[in-house]
PDB file of C-alpha atoms in Angstrom:
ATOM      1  CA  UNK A 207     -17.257 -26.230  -2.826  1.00  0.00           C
ATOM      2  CA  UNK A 208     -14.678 -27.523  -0.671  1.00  0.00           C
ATOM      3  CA  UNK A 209     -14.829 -27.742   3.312  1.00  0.00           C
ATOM      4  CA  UNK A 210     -10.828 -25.790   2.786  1.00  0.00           C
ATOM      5  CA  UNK A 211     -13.393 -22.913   0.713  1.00  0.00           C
ATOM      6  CA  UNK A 212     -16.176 -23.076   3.034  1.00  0.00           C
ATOM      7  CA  UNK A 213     -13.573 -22.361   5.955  1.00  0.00           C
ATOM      8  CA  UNK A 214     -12.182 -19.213   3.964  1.00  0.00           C
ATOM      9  CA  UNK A 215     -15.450 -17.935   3.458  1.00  0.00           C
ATOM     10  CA  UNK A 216     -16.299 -18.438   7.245  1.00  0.00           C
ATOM     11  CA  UNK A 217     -13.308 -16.591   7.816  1.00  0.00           C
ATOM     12  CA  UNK A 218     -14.012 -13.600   5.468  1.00  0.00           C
ATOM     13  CA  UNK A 219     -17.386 -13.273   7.040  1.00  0.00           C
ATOM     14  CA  UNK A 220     -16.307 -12.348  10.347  1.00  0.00           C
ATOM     15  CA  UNK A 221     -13.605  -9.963   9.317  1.00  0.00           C
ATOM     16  CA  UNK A 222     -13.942  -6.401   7.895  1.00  0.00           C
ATOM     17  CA  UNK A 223     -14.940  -7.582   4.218  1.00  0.00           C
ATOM     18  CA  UNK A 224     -17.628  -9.762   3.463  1.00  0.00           C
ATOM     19  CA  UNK A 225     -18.799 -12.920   1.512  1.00  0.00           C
ATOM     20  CA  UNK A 226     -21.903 -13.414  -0.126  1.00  0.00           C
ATOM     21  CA  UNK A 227     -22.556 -16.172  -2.868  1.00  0.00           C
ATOM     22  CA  UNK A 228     -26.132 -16.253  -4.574  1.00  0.00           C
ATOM     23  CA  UNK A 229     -26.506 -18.700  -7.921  1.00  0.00           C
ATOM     24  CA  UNK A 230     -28.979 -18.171 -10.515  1.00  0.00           C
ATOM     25  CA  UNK A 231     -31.631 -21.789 -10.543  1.00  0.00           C
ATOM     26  CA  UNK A 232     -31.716 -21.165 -14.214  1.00  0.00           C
ATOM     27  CA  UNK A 233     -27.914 -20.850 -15.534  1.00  0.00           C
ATOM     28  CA  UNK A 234     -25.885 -22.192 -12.266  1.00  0.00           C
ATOM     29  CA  UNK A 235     -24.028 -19.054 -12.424  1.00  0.00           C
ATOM     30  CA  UNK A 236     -23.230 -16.781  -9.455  1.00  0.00           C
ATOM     31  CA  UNK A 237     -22.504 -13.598  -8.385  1.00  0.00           C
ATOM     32  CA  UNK A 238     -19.655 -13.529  -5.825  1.00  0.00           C
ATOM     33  CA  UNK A 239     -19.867 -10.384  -3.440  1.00  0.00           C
ATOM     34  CA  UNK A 240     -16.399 -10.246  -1.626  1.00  0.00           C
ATOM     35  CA  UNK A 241     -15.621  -7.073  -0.079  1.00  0.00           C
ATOM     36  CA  UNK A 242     -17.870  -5.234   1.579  1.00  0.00           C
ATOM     37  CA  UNK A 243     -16.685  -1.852   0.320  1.00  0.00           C
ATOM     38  CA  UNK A 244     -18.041   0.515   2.938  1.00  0.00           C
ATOM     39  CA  UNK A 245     -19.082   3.340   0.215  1.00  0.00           C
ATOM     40  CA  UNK A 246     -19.895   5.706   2.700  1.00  0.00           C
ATOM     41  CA  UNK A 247     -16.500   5.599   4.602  1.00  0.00           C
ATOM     42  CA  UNK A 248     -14.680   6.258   1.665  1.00  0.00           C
ATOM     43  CA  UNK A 249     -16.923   9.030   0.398  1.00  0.00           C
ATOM     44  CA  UNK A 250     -16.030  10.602   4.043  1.00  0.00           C
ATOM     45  CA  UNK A 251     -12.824  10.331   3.869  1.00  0.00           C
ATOM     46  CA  UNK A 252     -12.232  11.553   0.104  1.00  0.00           C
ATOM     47  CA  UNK A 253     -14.706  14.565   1.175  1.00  0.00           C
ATOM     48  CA  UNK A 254     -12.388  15.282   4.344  1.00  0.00           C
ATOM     49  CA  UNK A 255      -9.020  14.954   2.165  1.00  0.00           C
ATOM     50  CA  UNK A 256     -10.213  16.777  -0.457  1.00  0.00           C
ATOM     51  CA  UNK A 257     -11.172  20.270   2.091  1.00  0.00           C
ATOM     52  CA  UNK A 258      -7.416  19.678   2.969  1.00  0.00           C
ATOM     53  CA  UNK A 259      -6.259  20.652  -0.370  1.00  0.00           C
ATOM     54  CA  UNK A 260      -4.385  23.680  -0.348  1.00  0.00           C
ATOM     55  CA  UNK A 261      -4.176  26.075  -3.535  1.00  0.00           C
ATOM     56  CA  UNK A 262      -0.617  24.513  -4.576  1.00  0.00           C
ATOM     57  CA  UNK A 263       0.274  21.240  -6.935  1.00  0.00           C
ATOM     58  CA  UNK A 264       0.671  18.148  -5.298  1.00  0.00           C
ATOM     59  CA  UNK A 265       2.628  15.038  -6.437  1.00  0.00           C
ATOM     60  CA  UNK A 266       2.123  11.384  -6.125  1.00  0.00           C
ATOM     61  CA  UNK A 267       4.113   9.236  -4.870  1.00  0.00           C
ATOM     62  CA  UNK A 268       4.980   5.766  -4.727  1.00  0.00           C
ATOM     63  CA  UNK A 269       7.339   3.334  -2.815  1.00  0.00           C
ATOM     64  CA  UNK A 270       7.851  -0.106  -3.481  1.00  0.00           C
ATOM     65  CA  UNK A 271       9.906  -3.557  -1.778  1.00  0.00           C
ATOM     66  CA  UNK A 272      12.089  -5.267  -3.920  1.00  0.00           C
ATOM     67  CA  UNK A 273      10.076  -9.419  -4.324  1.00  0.00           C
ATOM     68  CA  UNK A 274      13.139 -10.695  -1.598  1.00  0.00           C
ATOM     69  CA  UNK A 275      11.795  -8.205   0.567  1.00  0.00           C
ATOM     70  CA  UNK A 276       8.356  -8.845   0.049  1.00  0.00           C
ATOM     71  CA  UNK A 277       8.697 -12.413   0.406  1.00  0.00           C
ATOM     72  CA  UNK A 278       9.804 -11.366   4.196  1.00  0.00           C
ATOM     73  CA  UNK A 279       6.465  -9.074   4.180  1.00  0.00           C
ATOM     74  CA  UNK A 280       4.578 -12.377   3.392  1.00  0.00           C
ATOM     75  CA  UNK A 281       5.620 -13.760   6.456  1.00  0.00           C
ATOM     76  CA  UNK A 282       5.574 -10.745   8.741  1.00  0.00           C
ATOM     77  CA  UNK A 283       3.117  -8.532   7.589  1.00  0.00           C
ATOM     78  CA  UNK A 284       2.607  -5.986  11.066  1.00  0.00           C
ATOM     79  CA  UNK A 285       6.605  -5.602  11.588  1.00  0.00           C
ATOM     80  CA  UNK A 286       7.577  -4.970   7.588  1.00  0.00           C
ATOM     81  CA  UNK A 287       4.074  -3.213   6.371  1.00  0.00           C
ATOM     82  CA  UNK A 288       5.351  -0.492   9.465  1.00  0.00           C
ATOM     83  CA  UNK A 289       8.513  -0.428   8.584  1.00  0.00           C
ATOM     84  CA  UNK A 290       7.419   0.346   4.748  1.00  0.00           C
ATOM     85  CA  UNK A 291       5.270   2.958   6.482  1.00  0.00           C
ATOM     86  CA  UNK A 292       7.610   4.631   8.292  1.00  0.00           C
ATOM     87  CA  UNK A 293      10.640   4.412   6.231  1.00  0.00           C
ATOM     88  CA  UNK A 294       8.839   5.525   3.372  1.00  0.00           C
ATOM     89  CA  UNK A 295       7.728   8.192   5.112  1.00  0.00           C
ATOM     90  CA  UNK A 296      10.904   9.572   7.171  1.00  0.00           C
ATOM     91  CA  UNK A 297      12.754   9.431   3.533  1.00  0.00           C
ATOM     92  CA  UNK A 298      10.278  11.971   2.054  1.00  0.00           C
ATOM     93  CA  UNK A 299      10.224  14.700   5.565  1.00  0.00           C
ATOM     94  CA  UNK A 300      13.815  14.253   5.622  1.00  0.00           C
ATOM     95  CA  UNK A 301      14.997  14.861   1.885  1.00  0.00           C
ATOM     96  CA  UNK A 302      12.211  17.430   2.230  1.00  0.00           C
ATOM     97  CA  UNK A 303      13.801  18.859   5.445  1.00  0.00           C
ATOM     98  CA  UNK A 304      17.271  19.548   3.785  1.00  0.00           C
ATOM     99  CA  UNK A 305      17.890  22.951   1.935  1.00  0.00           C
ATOM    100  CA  UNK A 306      19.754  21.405  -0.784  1.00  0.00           C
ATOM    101  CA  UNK A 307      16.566  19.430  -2.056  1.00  0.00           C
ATOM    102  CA  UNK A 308      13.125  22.139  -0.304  1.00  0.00           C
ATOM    103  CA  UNK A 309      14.152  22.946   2.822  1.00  0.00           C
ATOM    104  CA  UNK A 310      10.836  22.691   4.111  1.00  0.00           C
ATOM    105  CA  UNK A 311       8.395  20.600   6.209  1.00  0.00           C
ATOM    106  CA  UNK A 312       6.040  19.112   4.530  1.00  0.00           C
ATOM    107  CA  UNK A 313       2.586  17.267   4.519  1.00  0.00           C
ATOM    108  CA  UNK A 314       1.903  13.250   3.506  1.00  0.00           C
ATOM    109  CA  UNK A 315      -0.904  11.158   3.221  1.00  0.00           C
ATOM    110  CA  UNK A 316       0.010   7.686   2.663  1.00  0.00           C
ATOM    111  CA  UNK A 317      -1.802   4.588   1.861  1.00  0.00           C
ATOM    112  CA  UNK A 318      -0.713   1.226   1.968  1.00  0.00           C
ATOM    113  CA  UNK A 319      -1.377  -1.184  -0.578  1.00  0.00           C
ATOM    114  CA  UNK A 320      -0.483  -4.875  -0.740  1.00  0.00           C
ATOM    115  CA  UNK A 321      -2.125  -6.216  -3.867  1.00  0.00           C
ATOM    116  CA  UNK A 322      -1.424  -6.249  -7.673  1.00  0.00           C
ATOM    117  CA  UNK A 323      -4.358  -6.913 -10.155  1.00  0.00           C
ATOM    118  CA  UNK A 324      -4.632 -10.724  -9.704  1.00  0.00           C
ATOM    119  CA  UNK A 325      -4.318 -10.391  -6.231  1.00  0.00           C
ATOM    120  CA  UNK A 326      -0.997 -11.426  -5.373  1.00  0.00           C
ATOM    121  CA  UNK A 327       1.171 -10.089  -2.859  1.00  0.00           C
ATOM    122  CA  UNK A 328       3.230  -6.855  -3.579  1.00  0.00           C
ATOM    123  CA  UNK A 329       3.034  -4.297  -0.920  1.00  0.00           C
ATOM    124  CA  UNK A 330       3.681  -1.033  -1.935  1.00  0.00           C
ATOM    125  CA  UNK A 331       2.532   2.857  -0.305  1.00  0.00           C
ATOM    126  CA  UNK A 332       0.795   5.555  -1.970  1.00  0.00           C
ATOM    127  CA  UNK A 333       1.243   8.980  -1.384  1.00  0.00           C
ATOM    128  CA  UNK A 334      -0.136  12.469  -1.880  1.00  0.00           C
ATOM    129  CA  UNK A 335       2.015  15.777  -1.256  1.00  0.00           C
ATOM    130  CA  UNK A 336       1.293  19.192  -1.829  1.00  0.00           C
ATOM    131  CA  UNK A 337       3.999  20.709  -3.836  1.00  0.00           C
ATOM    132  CA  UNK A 338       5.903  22.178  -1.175  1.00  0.00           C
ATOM    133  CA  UNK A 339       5.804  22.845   2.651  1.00  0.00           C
ATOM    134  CA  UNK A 340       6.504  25.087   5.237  1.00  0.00           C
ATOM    135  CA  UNK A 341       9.353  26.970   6.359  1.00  0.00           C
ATOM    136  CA  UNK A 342      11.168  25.882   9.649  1.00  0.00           C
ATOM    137  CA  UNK A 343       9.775  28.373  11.760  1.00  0.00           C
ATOM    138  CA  UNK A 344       6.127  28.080  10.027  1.00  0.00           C
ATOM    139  CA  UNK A 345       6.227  31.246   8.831  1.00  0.00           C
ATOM    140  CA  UNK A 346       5.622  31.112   4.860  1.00  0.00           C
ATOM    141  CA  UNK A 347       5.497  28.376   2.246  1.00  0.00           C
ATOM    142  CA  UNK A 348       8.415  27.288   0.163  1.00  0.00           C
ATOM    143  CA  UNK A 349       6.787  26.155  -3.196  1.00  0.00           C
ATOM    144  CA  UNK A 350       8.609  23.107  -5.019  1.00  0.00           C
ATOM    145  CA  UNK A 351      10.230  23.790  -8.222  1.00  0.00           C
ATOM    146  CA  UNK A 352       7.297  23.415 -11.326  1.00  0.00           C
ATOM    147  CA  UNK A 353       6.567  19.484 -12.291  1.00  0.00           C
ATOM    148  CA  UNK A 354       9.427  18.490  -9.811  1.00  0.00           C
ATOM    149  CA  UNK A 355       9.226  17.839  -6.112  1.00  0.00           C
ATOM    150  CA  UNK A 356      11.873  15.698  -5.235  1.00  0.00           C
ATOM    151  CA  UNK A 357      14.741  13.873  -6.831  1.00  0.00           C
ATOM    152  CA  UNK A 358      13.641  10.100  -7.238  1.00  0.00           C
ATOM    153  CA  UNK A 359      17.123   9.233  -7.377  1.00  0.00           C
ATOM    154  CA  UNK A 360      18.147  10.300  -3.751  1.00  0.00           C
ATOM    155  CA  UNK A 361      14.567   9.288  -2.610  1.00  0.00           C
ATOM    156  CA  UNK A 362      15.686   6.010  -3.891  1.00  0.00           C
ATOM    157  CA  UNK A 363      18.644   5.495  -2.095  1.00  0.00           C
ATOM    158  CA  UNK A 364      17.510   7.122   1.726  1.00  0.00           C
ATOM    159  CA  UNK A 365      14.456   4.657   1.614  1.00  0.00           C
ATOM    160  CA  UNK A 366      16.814   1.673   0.482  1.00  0.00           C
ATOM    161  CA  UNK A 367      19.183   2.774   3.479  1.00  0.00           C
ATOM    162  CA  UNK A 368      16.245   3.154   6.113  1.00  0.00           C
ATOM    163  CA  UNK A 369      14.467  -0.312   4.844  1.00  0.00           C
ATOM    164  CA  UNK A 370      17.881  -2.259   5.528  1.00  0.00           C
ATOM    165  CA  UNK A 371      18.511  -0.595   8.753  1.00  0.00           C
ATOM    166  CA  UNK A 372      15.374  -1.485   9.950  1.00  0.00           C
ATOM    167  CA  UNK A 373      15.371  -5.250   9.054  1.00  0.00           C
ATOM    168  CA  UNK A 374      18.183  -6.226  11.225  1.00  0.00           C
ATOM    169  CA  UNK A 375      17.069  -4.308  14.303  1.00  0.00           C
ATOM    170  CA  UNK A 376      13.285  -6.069  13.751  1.00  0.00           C
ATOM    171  CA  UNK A 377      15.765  -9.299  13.930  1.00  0.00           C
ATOM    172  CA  UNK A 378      17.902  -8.536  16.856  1.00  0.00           C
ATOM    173  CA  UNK A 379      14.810  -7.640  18.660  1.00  0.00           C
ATOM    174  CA  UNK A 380      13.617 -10.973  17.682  1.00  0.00           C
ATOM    175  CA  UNK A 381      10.212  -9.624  15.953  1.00  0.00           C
ATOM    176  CA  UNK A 382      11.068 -11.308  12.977  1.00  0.00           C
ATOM    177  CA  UNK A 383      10.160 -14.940  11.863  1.00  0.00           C
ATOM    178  CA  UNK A 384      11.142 -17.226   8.773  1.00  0.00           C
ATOM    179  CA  UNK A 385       9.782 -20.317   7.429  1.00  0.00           C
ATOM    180  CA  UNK A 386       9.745 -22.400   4.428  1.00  0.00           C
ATOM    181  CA  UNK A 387      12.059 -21.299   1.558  1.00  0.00           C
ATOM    182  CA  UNK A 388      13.221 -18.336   4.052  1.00  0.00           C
ATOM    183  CA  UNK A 389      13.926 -20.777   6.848  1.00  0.00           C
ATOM    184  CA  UNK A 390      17.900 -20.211   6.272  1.00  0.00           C
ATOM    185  CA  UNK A 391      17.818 -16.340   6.746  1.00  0.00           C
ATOM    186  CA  UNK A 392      16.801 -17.094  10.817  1.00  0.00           C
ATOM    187  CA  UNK A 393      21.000 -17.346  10.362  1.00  0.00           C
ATOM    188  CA  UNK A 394      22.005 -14.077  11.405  1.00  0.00           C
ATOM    189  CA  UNK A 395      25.179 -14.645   9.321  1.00  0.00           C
ATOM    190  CA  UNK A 396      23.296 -15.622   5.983  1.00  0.00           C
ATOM    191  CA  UNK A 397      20.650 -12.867   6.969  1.00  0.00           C
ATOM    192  CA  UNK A 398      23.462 -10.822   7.069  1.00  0.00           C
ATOM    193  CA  UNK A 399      24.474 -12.019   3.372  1.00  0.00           C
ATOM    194  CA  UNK A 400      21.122 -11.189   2.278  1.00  0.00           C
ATOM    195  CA  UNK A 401      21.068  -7.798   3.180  1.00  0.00           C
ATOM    196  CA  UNK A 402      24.522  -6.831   1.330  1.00  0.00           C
ATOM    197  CA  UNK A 403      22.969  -8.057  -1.890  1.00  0.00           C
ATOM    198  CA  UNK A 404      19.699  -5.664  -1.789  1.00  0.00           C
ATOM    199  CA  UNK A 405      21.938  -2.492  -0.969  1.00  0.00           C
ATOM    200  CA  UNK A 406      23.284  -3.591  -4.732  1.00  0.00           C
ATOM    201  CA  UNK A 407      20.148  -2.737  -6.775  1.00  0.00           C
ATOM    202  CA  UNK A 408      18.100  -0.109  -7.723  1.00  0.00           C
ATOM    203  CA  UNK A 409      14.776   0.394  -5.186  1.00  0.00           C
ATOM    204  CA  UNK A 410      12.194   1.933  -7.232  1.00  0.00           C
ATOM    205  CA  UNK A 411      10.767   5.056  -6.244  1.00  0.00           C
ATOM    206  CA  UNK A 412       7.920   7.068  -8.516  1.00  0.00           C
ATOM    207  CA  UNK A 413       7.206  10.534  -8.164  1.00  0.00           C
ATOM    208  CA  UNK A 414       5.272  12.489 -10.729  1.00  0.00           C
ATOM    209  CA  UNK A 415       2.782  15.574 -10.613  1.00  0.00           C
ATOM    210  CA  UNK A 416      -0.999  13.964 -11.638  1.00  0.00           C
ATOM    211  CA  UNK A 417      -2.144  15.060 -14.981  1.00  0.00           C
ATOM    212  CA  UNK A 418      -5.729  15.149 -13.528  1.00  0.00           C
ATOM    213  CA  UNK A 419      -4.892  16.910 -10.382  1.00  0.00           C
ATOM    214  CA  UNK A 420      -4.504  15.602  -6.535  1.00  0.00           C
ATOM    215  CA  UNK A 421      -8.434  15.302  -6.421  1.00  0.00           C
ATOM    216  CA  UNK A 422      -7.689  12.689  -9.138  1.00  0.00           C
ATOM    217  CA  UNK A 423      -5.055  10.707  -7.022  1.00  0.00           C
ATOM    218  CA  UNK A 424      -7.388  10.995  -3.741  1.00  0.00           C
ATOM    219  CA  UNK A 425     -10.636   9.459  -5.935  1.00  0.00           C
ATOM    220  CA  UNK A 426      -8.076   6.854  -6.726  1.00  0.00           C
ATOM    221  CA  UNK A 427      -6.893   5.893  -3.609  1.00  0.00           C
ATOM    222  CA  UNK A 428     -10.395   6.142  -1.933  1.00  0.00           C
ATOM    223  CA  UNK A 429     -11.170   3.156  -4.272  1.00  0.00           C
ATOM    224  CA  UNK A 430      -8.915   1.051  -1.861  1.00  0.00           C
ATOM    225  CA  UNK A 431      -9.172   2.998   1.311  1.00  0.00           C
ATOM    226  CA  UNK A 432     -11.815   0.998   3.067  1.00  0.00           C
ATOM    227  CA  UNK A 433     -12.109  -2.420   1.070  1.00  0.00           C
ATOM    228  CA  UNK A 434      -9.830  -5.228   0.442  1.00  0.00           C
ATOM    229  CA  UNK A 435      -8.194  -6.388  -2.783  1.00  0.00           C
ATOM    230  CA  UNK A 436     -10.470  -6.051  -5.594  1.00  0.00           C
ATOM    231  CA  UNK A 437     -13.705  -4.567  -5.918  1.00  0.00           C
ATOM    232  CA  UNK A 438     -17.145  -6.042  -6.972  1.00  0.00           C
ATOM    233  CA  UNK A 439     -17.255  -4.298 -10.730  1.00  0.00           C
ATOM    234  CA  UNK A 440     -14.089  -6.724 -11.255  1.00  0.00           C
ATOM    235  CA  UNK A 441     -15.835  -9.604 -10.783  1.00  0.00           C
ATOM    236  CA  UNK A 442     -17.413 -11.781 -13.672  1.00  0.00           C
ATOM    237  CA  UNK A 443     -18.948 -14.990 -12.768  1.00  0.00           C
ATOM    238  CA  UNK A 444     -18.546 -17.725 -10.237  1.00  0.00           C
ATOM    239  CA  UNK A 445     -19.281 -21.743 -10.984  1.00  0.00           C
ATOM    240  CA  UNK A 446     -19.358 -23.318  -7.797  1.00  0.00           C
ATOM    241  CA  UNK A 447     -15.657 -24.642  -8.466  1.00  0.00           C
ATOM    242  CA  UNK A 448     -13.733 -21.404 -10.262  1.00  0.00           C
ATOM    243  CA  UNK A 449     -14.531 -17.582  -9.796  1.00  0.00           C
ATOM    244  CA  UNK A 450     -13.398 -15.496 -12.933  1.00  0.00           C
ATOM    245  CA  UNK A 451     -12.336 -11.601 -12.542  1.00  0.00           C
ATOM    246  CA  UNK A 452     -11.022  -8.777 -14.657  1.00  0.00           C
ATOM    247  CA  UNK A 453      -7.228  -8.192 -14.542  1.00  0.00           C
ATOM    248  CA  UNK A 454      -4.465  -5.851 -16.324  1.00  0.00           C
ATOM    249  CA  UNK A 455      -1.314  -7.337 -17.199  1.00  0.00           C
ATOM    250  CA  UNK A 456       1.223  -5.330 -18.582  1.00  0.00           C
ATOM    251  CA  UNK A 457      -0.838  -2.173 -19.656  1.00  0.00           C
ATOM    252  CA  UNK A 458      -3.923  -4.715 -20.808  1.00  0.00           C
ATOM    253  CA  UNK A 459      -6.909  -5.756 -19.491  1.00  0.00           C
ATOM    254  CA  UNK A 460      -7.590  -9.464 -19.455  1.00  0.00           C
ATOM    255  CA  UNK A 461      -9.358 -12.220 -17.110  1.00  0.00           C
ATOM    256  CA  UNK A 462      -8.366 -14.383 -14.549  1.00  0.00           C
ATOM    257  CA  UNK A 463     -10.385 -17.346 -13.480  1.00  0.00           C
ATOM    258  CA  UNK A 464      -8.869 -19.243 -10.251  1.00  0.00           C
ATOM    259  CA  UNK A 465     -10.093 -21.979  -8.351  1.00  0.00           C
ATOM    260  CA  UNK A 466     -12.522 -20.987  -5.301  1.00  0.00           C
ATOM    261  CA  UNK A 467     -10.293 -21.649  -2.593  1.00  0.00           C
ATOM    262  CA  UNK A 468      -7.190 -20.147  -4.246  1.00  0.00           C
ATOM    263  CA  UNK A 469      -9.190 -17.137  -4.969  1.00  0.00           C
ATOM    264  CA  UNK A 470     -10.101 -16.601  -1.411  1.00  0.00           C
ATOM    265  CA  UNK A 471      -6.778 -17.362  -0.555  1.00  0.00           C
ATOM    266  CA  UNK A 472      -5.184 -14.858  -2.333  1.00  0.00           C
ATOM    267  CA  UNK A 473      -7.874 -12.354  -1.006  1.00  0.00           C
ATOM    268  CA  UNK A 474      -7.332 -13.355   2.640  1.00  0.00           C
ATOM    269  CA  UNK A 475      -3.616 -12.610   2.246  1.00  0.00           C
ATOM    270  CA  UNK A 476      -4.534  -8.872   2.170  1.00  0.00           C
ATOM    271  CA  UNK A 477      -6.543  -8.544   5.253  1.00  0.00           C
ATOM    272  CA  UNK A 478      -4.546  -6.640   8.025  1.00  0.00           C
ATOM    273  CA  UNK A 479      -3.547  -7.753  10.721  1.00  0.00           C
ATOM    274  CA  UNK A 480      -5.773  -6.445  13.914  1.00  0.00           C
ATOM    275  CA  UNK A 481      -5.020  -3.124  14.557  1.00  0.00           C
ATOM    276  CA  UNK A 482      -3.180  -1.864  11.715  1.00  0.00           C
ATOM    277  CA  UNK A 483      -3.825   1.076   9.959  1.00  0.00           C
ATOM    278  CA  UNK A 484      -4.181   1.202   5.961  1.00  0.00           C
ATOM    279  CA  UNK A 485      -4.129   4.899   5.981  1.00  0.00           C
ATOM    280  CA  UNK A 486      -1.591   7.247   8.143  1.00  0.00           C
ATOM    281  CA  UNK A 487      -0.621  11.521   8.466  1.00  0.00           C
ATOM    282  CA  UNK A 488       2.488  12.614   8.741  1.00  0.00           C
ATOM    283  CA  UNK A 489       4.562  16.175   8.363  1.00  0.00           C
ATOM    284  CA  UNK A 490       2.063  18.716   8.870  1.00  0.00           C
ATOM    285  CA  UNK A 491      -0.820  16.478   8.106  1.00  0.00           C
ATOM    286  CA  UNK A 492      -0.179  14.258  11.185  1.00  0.00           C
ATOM    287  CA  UNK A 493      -1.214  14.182  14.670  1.00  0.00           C
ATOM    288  CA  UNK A 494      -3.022  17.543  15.057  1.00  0.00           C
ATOM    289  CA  UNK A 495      -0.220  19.317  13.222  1.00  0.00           C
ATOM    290  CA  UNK A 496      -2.799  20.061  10.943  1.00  0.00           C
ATOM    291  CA  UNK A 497      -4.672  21.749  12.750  1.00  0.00           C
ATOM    292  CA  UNK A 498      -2.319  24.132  14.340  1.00  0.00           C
ATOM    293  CA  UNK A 499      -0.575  24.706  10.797  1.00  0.00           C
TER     294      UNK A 499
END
């Protein structure tokens, strides 16, 4: 194994996940343990979202970042993974807020994720909503119309707004940095030229009612709640130069082999940065409102 592998490893082991490589003396094979998956914090926290369930339908949700915008995340992963957060989040209480769409306020859970199935970089939230909310002065619930919670299409176009409203003040307040092939957008004018292009295309929104339920969508995201990337079932084998894992491309599942250090790499990328939160309340879910609701 490289010393560039043996450093990513060493780096893994102090962080939240884990790294443990054990080969077989009779086939040279090996089992490669990376995250530790922390079973029994995700069993808590599916057991403590699921008694918040309330006798309605919920929907699930999910906002994405156009690549360009990505590429920026890749290179400023605390100021753009809270923007996502946020903006995400303010588009869905606010369309939510206004009578023409529910009129109501209502309750989010949202996860962030950052990886696709090879592990690459594409940060992206989950959420889960109950099918409705509550009235402005709290006192009844306004149900959603059946299999439809909100239009996609004006979700769409508030989070687009919010996202490039929020770039240029992380710029002006000088919290955002670019290197390498984004080394020209620390222009404000050509940053500036970037930004008009985005507000252009379509930002993809998805918002559907889960055919299994919302205690379907919870077991799903409490896969990825409290581990890192991919999980240990994925993994296949591991020669002391290459580690090989299960992937799905395009609706199929495949394999992946990649070299040792680019595999650790590409799992590194998704570690947090200190401090930052994978899972975050907000409507009537958030910051006690729960509670007194």
């Amino acid at each position: 194994m490289s010393a560039a592998a043996q450093r990513g490893l060493a780096v893994m082991s102090r962080g939240a996940p884990t790294v443990r490589m054990s080969t077989s003396p009779t086939t040279h094979a090996a089992t490669v343990i990376v995250p530790n998956v922390r079973r029994g914090a995700a069993k808590t926290w599916l057991a403590a979202r699921e008694a918040e369930l309330l006798p309605v339908r919920y929907f699930h949700l999910v906002f994405t970042l156009p690549k360009q915008i990505a590429d920026i995340a890749y290179q400023n992963k605390r100021e753009i993974y809270n923007l996502l957060m946020r903006a995400s989040a303010d588009t869905v209480v606010k369309i939510a807020a206004d009578p023409k769409h529910l009129g109501a306020k209502v309750g989010i859970t949202s996860v962030l994720h950052t990886w696709g199935s090879a592990m690459t970089h594409h940060p992206h939230v989950h959420m889960i909503v109950p099918g409705g909310g509550l009235s402005r002065d709290g006192s009844k619930w306004i149900a959603s119309r059946k299999n439809f919670f909100l239009s996609v299409r004006v979700l769409s176009r508030l989070y687009r707004r919010l996202i490039l409203e929020g770039l240029p003040k992380l710029d002006m307040a000088g919290k955002l940095q670019f290197f390498g092939d984004l080394a020209n957008l620390a222009d404000r004018n050509a940053f500036d030229d970037f930004l008009k292009l985005l507000r252009k295309i379509d930002w993809v929104v998805y918002a559907k009612e889960p055919f299994a339920g919302p205690k379907a969508v919870l077991a799903y995201l409490s896969r990825y709640t409290h581990r890192v990337a991919i999980s240990n079932s994925r993994l296949i084998r591991f020669d002391a130069q290459n580690v090989t894992f299960r992937v799905k491309d395009s609706g199929h599942h495949t394999t992946m082999t990649l070299a040792t250090s680019e595999f650790i790499r590409r799992f590194l990328i998704h570690v947090l940065p200190r401090g930052q939160h994978r899972i975050r309340h907000y409507g009537f879910y958030g910051n006690g409102n729960w509670a007194a609701a």
